[in-house]
Every structure is written in structure tokens, then in C-alpha cells.
Coordinates of C-alpha atoms in Angstrom, one line a residue:
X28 CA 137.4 67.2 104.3
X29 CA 135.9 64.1 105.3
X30 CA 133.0 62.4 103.0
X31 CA 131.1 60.9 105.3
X32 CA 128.4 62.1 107.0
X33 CA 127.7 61.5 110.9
X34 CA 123.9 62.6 111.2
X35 CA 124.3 62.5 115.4
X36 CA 122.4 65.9 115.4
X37 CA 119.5 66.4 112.7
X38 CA 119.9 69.4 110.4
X39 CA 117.2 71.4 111.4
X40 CA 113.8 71.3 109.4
X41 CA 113.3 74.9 108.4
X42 CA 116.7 74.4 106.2
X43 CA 115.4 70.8 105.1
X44 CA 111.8 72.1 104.1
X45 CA 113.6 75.0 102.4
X46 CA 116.0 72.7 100.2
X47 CA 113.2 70.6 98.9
X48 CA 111.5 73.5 97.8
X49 CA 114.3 75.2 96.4
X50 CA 115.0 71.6 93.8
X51 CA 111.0 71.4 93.0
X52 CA 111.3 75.5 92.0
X53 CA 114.5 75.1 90.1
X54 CA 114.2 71.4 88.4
X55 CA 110.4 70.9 88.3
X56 CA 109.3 74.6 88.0
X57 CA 107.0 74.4 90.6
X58 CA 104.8 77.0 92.1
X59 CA 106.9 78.9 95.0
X60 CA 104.2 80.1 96.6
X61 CA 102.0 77.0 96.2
X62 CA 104.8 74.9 97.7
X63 CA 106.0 77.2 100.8
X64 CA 102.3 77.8 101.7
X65 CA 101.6 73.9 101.7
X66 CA 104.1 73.1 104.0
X67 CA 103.1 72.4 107.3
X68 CA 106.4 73.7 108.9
X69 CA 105.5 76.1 111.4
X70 CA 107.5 79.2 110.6
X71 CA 106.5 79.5 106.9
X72 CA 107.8 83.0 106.8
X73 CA 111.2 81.9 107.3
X74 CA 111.2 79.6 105.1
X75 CA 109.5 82.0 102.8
X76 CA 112.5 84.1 103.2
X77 CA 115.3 81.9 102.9
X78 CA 113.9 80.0 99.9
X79 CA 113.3 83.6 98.1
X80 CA 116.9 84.7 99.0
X81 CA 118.3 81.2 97.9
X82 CA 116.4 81.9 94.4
X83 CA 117.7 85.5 94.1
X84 CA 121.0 84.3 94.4
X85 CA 120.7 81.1 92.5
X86 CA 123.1 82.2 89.5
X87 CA 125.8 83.5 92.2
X88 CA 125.6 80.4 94.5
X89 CA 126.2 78.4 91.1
X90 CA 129.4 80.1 90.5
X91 CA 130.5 80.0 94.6
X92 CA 129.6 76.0 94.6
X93 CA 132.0 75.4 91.5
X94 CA 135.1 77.6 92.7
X95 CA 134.8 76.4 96.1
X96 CA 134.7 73.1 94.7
X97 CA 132.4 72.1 98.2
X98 CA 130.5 69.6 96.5
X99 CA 133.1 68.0 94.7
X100 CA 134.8 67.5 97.9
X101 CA 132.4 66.5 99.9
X102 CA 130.3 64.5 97.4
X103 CA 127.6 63.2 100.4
X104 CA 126.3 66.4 100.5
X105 CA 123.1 67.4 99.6
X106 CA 123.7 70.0 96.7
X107 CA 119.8 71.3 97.5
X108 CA 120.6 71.8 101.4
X109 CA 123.9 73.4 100.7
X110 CA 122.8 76.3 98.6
X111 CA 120.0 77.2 101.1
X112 CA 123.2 76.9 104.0
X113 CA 125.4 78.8 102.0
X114 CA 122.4 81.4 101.6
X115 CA 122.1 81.5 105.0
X116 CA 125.5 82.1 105.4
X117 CA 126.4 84.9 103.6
X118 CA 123.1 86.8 102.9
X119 CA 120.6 85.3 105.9
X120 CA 121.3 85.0 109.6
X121 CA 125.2 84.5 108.9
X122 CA 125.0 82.4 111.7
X123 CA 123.6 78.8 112.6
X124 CA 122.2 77.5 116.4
X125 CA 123.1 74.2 115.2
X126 CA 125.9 71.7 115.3
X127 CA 124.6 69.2 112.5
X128 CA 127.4 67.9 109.6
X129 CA 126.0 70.1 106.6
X130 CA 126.0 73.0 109.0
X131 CA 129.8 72.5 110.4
X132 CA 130.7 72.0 106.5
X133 CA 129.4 74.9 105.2
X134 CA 131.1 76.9 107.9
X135 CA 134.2 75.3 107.6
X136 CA 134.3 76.5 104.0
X137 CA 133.3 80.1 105.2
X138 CA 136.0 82.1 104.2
X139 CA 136.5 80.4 100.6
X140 CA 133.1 81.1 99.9
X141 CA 133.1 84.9 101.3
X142 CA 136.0 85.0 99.1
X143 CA 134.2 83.3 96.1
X144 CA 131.8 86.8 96.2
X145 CA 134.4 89.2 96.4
X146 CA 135.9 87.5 93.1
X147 CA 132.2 88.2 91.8
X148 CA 131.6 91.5 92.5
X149 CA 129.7 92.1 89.1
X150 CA 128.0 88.8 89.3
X151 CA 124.6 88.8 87.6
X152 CA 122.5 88.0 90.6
X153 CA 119.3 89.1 89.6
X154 CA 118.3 91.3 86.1
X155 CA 116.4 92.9 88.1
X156 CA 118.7 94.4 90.9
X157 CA 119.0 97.3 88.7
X158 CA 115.3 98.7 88.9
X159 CA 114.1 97.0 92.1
X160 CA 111.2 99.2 93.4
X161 CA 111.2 99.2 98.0
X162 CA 107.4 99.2 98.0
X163 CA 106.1 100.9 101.0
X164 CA 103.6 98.8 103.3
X165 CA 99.9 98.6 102.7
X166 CA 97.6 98.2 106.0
X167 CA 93.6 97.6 104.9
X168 CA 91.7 98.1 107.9
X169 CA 89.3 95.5 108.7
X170 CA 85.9 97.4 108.9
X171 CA 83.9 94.2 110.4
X172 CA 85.8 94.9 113.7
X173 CA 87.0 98.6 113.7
X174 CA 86.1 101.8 112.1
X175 CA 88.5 104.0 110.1
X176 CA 88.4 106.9 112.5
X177 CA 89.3 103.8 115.8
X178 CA 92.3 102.6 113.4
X179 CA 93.3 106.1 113.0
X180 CA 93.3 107.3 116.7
X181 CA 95.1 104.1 117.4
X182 CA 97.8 104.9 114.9
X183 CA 97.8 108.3 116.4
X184 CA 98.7 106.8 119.5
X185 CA 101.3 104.2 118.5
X186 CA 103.6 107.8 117.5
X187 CA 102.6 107.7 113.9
X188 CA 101.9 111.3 111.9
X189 CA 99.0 111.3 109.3
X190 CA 100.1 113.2 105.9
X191 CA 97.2 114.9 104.8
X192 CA 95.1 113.1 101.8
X193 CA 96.2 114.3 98.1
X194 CA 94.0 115.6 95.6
X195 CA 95.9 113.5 92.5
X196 CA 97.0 110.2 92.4
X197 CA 100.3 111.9 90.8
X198 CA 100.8 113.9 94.0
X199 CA 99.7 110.8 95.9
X200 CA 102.6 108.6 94.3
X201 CA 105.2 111.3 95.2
X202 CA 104.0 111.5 98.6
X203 CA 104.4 108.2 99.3
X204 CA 107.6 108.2 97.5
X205 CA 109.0 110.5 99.8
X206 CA 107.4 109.2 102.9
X207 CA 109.1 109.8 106.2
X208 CA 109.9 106.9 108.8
X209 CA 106.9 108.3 110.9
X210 CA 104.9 108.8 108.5
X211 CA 101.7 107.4 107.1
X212 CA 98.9 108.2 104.6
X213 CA 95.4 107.3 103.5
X214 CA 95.0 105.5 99.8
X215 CA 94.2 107.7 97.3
X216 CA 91.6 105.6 96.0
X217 CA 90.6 103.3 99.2
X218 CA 90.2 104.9 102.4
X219 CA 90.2 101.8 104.4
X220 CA 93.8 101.3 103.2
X221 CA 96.6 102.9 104.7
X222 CA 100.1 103.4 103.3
X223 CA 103.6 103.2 105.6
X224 CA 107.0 103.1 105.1
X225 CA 108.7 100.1 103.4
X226 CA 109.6 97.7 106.1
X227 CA 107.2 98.7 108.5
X228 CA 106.5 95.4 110.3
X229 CA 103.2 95.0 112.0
X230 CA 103.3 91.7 113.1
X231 CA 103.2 92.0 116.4
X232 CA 101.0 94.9 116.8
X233 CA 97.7 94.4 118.9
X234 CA 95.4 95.2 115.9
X235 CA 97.3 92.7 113.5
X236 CA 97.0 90.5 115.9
X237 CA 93.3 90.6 116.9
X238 CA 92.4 90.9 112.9
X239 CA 91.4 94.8 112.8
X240 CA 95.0 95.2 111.0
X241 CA 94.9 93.5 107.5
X242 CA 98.7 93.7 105.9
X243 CA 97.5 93.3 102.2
X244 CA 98.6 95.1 98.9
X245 CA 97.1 97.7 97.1
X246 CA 96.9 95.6 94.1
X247 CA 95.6 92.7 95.8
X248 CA 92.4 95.1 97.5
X249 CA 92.0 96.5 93.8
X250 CA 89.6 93.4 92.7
X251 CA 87.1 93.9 95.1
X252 CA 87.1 97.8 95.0
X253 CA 86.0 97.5 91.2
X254 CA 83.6 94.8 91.9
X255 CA 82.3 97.0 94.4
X256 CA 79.3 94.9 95.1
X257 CA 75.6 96.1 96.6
X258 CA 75.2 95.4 100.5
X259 CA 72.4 92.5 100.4
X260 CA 73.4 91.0 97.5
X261 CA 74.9 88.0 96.7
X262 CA 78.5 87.3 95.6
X263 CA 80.6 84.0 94.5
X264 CA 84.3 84.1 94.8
X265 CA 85.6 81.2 92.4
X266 CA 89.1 81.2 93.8
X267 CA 88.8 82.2 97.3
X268 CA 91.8 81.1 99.9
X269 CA 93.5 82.4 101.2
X270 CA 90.7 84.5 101.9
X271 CA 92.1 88.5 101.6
X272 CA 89.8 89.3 98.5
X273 CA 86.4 87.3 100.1
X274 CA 87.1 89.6 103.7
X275 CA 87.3 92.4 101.6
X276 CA 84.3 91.9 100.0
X277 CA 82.7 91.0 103.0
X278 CA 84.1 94.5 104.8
X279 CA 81.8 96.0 101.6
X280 CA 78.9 94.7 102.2
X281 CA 79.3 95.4 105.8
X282 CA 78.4 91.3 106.0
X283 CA 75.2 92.5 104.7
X284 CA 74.4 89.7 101.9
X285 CA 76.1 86.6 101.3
X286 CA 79.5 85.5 99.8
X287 CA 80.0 82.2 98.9
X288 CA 83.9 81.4 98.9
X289 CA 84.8 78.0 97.0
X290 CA 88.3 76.9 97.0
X291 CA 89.2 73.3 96.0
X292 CA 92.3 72.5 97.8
X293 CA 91.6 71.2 101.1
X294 CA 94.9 72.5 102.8
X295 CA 94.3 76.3 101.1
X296 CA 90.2 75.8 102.2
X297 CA 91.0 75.4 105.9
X298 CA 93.3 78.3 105.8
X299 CA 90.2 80.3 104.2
X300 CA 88.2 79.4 107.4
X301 CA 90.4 80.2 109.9
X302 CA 91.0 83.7 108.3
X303 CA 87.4 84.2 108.1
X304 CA 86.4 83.6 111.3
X305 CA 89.6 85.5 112.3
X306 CA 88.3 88.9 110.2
X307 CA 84.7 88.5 111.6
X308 CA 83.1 88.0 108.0
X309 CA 80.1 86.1 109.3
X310 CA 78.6 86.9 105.9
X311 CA 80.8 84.1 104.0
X312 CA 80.4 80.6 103.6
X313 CA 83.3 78.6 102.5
X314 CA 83.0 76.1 100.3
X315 CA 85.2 73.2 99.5
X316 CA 85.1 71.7 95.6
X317 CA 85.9 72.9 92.2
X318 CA 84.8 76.2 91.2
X319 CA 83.3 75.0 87.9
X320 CA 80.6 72.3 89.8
X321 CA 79.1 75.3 91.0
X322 CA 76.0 75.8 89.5
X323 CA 72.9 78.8 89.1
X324 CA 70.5 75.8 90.6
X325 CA 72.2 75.6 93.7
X326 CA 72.4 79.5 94.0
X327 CA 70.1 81.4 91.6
X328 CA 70.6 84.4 93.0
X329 CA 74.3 85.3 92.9
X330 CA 74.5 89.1 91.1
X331 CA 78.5 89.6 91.5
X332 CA 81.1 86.9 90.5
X333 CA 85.0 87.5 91.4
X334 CA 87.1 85.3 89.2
X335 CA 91.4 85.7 90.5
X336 CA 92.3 82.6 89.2
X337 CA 96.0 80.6 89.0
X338 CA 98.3 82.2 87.2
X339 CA 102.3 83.1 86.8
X340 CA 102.7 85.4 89.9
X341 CA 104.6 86.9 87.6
X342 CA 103.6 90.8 89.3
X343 CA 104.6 89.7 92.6
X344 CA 107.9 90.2 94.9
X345 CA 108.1 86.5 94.5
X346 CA 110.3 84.6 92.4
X347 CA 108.5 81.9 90.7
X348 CA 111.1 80.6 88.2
X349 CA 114.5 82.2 87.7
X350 CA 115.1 82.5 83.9
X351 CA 112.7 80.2 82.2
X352 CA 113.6 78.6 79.0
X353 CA 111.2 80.7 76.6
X354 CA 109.7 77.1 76.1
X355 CA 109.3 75.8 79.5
X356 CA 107.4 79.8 80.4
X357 CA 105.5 79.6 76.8
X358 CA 104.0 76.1 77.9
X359 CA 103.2 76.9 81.4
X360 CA 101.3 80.0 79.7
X361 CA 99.4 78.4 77.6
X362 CA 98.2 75.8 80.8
X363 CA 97.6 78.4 83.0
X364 CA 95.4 80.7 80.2
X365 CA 93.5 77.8 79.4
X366 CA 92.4 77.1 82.9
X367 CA 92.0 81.1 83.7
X368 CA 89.8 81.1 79.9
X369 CA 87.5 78.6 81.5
X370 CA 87.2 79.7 84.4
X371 CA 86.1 83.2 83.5
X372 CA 83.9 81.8 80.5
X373 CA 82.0 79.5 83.2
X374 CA 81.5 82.6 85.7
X375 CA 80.0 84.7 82.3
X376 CA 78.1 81.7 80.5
X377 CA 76.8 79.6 83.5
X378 CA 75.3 82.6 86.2
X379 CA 72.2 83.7 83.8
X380 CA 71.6 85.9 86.9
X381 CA 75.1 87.6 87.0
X382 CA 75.1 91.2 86.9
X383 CA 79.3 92.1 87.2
X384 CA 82.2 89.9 86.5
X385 CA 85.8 90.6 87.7
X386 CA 88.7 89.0 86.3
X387 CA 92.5 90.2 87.9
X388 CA 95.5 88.3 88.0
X389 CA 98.7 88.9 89.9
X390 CA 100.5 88.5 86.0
X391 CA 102.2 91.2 84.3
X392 CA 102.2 88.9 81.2
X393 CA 99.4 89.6 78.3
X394 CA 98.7 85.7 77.5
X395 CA 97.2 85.7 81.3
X396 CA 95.5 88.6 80.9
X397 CA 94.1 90.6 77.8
X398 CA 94.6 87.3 75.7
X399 CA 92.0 85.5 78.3
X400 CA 90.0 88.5 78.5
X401 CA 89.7 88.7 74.5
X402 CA 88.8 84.5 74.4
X403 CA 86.1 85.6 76.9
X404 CA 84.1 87.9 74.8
X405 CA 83.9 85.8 71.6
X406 CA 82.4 83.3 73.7
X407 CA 79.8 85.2 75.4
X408 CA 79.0 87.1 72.2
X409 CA 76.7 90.3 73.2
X410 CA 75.9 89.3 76.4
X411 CA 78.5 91.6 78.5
X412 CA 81.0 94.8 78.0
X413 CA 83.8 95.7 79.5
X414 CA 83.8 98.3 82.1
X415 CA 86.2 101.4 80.8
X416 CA 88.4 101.6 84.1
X417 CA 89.4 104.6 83.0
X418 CA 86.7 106.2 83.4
X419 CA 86.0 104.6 86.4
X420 CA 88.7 105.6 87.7
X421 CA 88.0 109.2 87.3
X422 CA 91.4 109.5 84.9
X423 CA 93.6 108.8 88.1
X424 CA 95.3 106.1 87.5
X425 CA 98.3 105.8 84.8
X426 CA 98.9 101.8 83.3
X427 CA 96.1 100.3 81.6
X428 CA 95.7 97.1 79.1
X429 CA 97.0 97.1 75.3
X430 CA 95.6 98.5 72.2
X431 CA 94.9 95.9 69.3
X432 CA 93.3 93.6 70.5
X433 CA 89.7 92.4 69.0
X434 CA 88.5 95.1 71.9
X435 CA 89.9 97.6 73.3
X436 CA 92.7 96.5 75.9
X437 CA 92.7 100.3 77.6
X438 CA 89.7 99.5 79.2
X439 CA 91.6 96.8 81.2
X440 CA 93.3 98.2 84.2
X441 CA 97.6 97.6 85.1
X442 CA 99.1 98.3 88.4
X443 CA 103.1 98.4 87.5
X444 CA 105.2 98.5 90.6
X445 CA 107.5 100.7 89.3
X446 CA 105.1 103.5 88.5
X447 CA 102.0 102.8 91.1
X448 CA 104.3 101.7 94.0
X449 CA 102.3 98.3 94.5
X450 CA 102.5 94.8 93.4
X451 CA 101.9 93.4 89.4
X452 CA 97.9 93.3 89.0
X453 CA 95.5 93.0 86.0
X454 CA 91.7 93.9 86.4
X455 CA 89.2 93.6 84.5
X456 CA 85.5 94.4 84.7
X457 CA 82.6 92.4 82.8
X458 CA 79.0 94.1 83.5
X459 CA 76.1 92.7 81.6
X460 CA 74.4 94.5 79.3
X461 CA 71.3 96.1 79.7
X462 CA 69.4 95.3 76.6
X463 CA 66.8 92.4 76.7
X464 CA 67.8 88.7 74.9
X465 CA 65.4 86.2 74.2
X466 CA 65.7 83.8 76.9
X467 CA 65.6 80.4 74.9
X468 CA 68.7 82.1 72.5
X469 CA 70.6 82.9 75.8
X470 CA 69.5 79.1 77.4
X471 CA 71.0 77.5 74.2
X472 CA 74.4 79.4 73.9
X473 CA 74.9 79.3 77.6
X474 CA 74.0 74.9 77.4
X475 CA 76.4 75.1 74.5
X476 CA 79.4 76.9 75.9
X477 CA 79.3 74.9 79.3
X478 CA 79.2 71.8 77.7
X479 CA 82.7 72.5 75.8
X480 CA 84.1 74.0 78.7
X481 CA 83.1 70.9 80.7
X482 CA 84.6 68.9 77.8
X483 CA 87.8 70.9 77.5
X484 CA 87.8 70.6 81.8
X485 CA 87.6 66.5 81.1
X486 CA 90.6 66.9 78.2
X487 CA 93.0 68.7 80.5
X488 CA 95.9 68.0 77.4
X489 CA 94.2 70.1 75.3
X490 CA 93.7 73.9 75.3
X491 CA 90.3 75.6 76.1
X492 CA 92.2 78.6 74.1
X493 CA 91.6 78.3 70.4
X494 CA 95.4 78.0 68.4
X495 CA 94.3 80.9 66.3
X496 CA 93.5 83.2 69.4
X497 CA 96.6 81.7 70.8
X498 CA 98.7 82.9 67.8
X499 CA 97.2 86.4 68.1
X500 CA 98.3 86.8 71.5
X501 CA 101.8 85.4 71.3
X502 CA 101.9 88.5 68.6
X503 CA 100.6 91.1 70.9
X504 CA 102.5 89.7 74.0
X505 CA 105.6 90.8 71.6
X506 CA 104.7 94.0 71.0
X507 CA 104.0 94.5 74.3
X508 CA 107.5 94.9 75.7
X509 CA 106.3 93.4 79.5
X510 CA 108.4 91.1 80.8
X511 CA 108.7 89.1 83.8
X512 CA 112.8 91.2 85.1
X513 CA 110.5 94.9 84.7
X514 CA 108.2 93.7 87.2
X515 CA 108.9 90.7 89.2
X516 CA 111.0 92.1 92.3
X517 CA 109.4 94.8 93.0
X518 CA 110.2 94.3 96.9
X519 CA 111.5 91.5 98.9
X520 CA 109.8 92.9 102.3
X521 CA 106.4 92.4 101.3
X522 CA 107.0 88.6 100.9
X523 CA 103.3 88.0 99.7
X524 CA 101.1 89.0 102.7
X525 CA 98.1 87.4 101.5
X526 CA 99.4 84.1 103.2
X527 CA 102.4 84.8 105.0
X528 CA 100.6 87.2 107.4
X529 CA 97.8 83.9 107.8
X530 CA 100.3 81.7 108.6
X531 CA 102.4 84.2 111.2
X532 CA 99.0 84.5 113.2
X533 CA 98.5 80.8 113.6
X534 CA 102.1 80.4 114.6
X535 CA 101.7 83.1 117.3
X536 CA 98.4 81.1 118.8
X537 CA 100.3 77.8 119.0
X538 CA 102.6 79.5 121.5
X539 CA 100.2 81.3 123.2
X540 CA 98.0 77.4 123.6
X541 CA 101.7 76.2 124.7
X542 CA 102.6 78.8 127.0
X543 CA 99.2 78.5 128.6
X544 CA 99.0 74.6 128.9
X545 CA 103.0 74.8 130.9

């Protein structure tokens, strides 16, 4: 094989885009989802895809690249670009439209490296191959444009057959387990959601399309179901884009109130726009800064906050890091709880007028969730409770938090995708309490506590988290045998909806503007 490269004919950009992402993942332990959804490629789903299928294999493609010895003879090459080629090739497309150089190398070397997996049948691709969960597809339908009943008729008339509503969640789960290709059935819990079979795609139906068809989790509609705020009231979502949580919200309220929507980043913020305008949810007003400039002056009358901060992703599909060192995960941990522990604190201590708090995460592990949620309520003393979602829940649902803690962790809600057939989600529920305070006592603790988390904001090397609460946790996170291999690939089609689906829409209108224009 030649060692020179003759780039004549570019390698095409999805696979470029992919490889860079693929080296910032695996070196740099990077956000996945942060860096696929900040690209301004065009077809982020594929690259979505082939950057998530490139991770799953990453272990394989390290033993393929050394027995193949492709690198080594061809020593130009790219070692980023050629594990997302030889992805492609053996578990993608299998196939390229392209006669660039690292394309015509790769498929020179085609049947070594088909070879180099047959002499790996028992390769340890994933830990998690063994207990993968296919979840089925969740449809919310987008109320500010269509009723239930519409939706329903129009399913009726695209062949689909309605399985009648169960009385338990247990009988709910087995339904859905055993769903038929046809088949579809109203959520248990959420009638504006719907439940197909795995796979089902959607993306090119006329309600996707127009917005009345909203392709989000179960999980991921979970945070504003137990917010469950009044129609005229209003609401502040801290960390809004993409924007699936804020429609929801809005679809609630029936756009009767006001949501105010903050996201900082400005490429996430104009995403949030588009996708509220595209849902209809005239009651929202996006706003672009940091979630903890926002202040009671500016909007004294917000009663419901929504706090789904940064975290791990460690309950999603996606892949975020494959097989942390314990020190490089315990690290990123303690960042991301510190910044989720400030967040929350702000949304209790700073909105005197606040009547409900939410806090979820899309984390299976305890030091984003219970850990935060304990840190939380020694800072706002007496001033809220926890919500028992238990009891909320009527006893029909099965994974809640850990016992243990400084409070009681039950009260904290779990969706496990192994046993509620969704994505990884955390939920908690803060409600003040009733009881009168003295309103110079509350003034000073609440002027107190903002100050050190503004402090602690302006010190971003230190924690917000206190070492000793940090301690406890690490000792409750062992006890609680999660990890990131019982939950994390729970199922490759969903591909995290909550942007993808954005990002497949505007596609779709740049080739309709094209089409038009020729």
C-alpha cells in the first residue's frame, strides 16, 4: 500500500465531522451529545449514528486496527477517520458513494478486516450487549395544534390498531412489551403520549412534520407531568433548549400563562426558537443568558420553576464515554453536581414567590441526583419538602430514589429502562411549605445563600458541594449498585429525539426552500 495520500476527491464531511467528534469523545471526554448537536453539518442524525456505532464498537475496532495492521501501513492516515470508515464498513452502510483515498483504503483492506471480526467472535464490544432493552417509540401529541381524539382518528387512518388502555402500570409494561407491529397504545400515566413499536419511524409523517407529532421519551415528558403547573400561571425553565420540556409545559397550560425559557448557549437558544415557534407555544419567551442572572426583580411573579440541568447522560441510549477511568467519571461528577447543586439551590433560595420546584436529570448515577437533591435541603432549611412521588403516583410506578440519605430518597422518582421501558430519568419535586416565615429571617438566608452561590459561580475550581456531603455520597453511590453498563444502552433507535428530531425538520425545510427556488 502506498503512503501517500492524493486528496483529488475530498472525503466527504459527514465522515470528517464524525471523526473529530469521535477523538474529542474518546481523548478529551467530551459531551457526545453537546458536540454532535453543535455541529452545523446538515444531516446531524447521521452523524448521530455513525459516531454512536463508531463508540459501541470502539474496543472491537481497536483490536481490527492492530491485526490489520492498516495504520501501520499506511501511516498518513488519519487513525480518527479510519475507525468511523471502518464503522461504516462493516456495521453502517457497508458501502461508500465516494472515491476519496481513506475511502479506497479502507475498502481495499475489506476482507482482512471482515476477517479480523470473525477471529473476534466473543469480542467485548459493549458490557452492555447482554441486557440491552429495544425501547418501543414514544409519540407526545402536541395539544397547541391538535387534540388527542384528531391524533387518534389520524392514526386510525394511517392502518394503526389502538390496544385498549390498562388499568395497572404492571399490565401496561407487559402490553407494551408484547406490542404488535400495528399496534399502538395510550401512556398509562400521560394521555397525550402514545406508545409504538421500537423502530417505528415518524419522520416523515405529515403530523411530525407540521409539529402536531412530538417524538419524545417518556422519561423526558415525566418533568413537566410532575410539575404540572396552573394554566395562568407563571413558569421559568432554567435549562430550556432544546425546547421539548418548555412545549410541554406550554401544551399544559394550554399557552394560558407565561413560560420564560432561558438557555445560555447561543447555538442551543436559536434551536429553542425555532422549535417553539414550530409547536405553536406562543406562551414562551425565550431568553438568552445564564440561568443564575435571573432574578425575582425582573419577574416577581414566577410560581413554578423547572430545573433539568447538565449532567452525565448517563440514562440515555447515548454513549457519553466508553469505560471511564473511575477518576476521570469521579471528577466529571463532582463538576457536573456542583453546577446542578447551584443551580437548584438558586431556583429554591432566589424565587421568594416560588411555589413548586422540579429537579430531573437524564443520570442514573446518585452523585447527580439524590446527592444534589440532599445538598439542596440543608441549604434551604425549612423552607420546602419534598413531594412523595409515590404517592403521587397513585403506587403505580416501581423505581424510586435511595434510602439513607439525610431524607428520605423514596420520595425521589427513577425511570430504569430495563423495568419502565423508557430512558434513564431522576425527578424530583420541591413544593414550599405552607407554614408562614418571618419575612426578614427568609430575606437574610435567601441574601446569604445567593451570595455564596454567586461566589462559588465566580470560583468555578472549587465545589459548591461541601467535601463532607461529597464524602456521604460517594458512600451511598456504593451501596447503590447503579452503574452506568445497567442503564446506558437501553436502545440505539431512539438516538436522543429531543434534538435529533429538531434538527431532521430543519434539514427537510432546506430542501423544500431548494427545491422551490430551482
Amino acid at each position: 500500500m502506498s503512503s501517500k495520500f492524493i486528496h483529488s476527491i475530498k472525503v466527504p464531511r459527514l465522515y470528517k465531522e464524525s471523526s473529530k467528534i469521535v477523538k474529542k469523545v474518546l481523548l478529551d471526554g467530551a459531551s457526545f451529545k453537546t458536540l454532535v448537536f453543535q455541529n452545523s453539518h446538515p444531516n446531524v442524525q447521521g452523524i448521530y449514528a455513525l459516531v454512536s456505532e463508531t463508540l459501541h464498537h470502539s474496543k472491537e475496532l481497536e483490536n481490527i486496527i492492530d491485526k490489520t495492521k492498516i495504520l501501520i501501513e499506511n501511516p498518513r492516515f488519519d487513525p480518527w477517520l479510519a475507525r468511523v470508515l471502518i464503522t461504516e464498513l462493516l456495521w453502517g452502510k457497508k458501502d461508500f458513494r465516494s472515491e476519496a483515498k481513506p475511502i479506497l483504503t479502507v475498502f481495499s483492506y475489506k476482507e482482512k478486516l471482515q476477517q479480523a471480526v470473525l477471529q473476534n467472535p466473543n469480542a467485548d464490544v459493549d458490557p452492555c450487549d447482554n441486557k440491552k432493552v429495544k425501547l418501543p417509540r414514544y409519540v407526545r401529541i402536541n395539544t397547541l395544534l391538535t387534540s388527542i381524539d384528531d391524533a387518534l382518528e389520524a392514526f386510525y387512518y394511517d392502518g394503526w390498531n389502538l390496544l385498549p388502555r390498562c388499568d395497572t402500570y404492571s399490565s401496561h409494561l407487559k402490553a407494551i412489551s408484547n406490542i404488535g407491529c400495528i399496534d399502538f397504545i395510550q401512556d398509562f400515566h400521560m394521555s397525550e403520549v402514545f406508545v409504538f413499536p421500537p423502530g417505528t419511524q415518524f419522520y416523515n409523517h405529515p403530523g411530525y412534520i407540521n409539529g402536531k407529532l412530538l417524538l419524545q421519551d417518556k422519561a423526558s415528558c415525566l418533568s413537566a407531568f410532575l410539575l404540572n403547573p396552573e394554566p395562568d400561571s407563571e413558569i421559568l425553565d432554567m435549562c430550556a433548549a432544546p425546547g421539548m420540556k418548555t412545549t410541554h409545559l406550554a401544551a399544559i397550560i394550554n399557552n394560558s400563562g407565561k413560560i420564560y425559557a432561558v438557555e445560555m448557549s447561543g447555538n442551543r437558544y436559536k434551536t429553542l426558537c425555532d422549535f417553539v415557534s414550530h409547536t405553536n407555544a406562543k406562551c414562551v419567551e425565550t431568553i438568552q443568558a445564564d440561568a443564575l442572572t435571573i432574578s425575582p426583580e425582573q419577574y416577581l411573579n414566577i410560581k413554578y420553576i423547572l430545573v433539568d440541568p447538565s449532567c452525565s447522560g448517563s440514562g440515555m441510549s447515548r454513549i457519553e464515554i466508553r469505560k471511564p477511568s473511575q477518576a476521570n467519571l469521579s471528577e466529571r461528577l463532582r463538576k457536573l453536581q456542583s453546577l446542578q447543586s447551584m443551580m437548584l439551590c438558586y431556583a429554591l433560595l432566589r424565587f421568594p414567590n416560588v411555589k413548586k420546584v422540579v429537579y430531573s436529570t437524564c443520570s442514573i448515577y446518585p452523585e447527580e441526583n439524590e446527592c444534589v437533591v440532599d445538598e439542596a435541603l440543608k441549604k434551604v432549611g425549612d423552607a420546602f419538602t419534598l413531594v412523595n412521588l409515590k404517592k403521587k403516583m397513585k403506587n403505580e410506578w416501581h423505581n424510586f430514589g435511595s434510602s439513607g440519605y439525610n431524607f428520605k430518597g423514596e420520595k425521589c422518582l427513577y425511570a430504569v429502562p430495563q423495568k419502565d421501558l423508557c430512558s434513564g430519568f431522576f425527578v424530583a419535586v420541591f413544593k414550599r411549605k405552607s407554614q408562614k416565615q418571618n419575612p426578614d429571617e427568609v430575606k437574610e438566608n435567601y441574601d446569604f445563600q445567593i451570595v455564596e452561590v454567586q461566589n462559588s459561580r465566580d470560583k468555578s475550581e472549587e465545589s459548591y458541594v461541601t467535601e463532607e456531603s461529597q464524602s456521604y455520597c460517594r458512600k451511598k453511590a456504593k451501596k447503590r449498585k447503579l452503574c452506568t453498563e445497567d442503564y446506558r444502552d437501553a436502545n440505539d433507535e431512539e438516538k436522543n429525539n429531543e434534538n435529533s428530531n429538531i434538527k431532521s425538520e430543519k434539514v427537510k425545510k432546506k430542501k423544500n426552500k431548494r427545491n422551490a427556488q430551482e
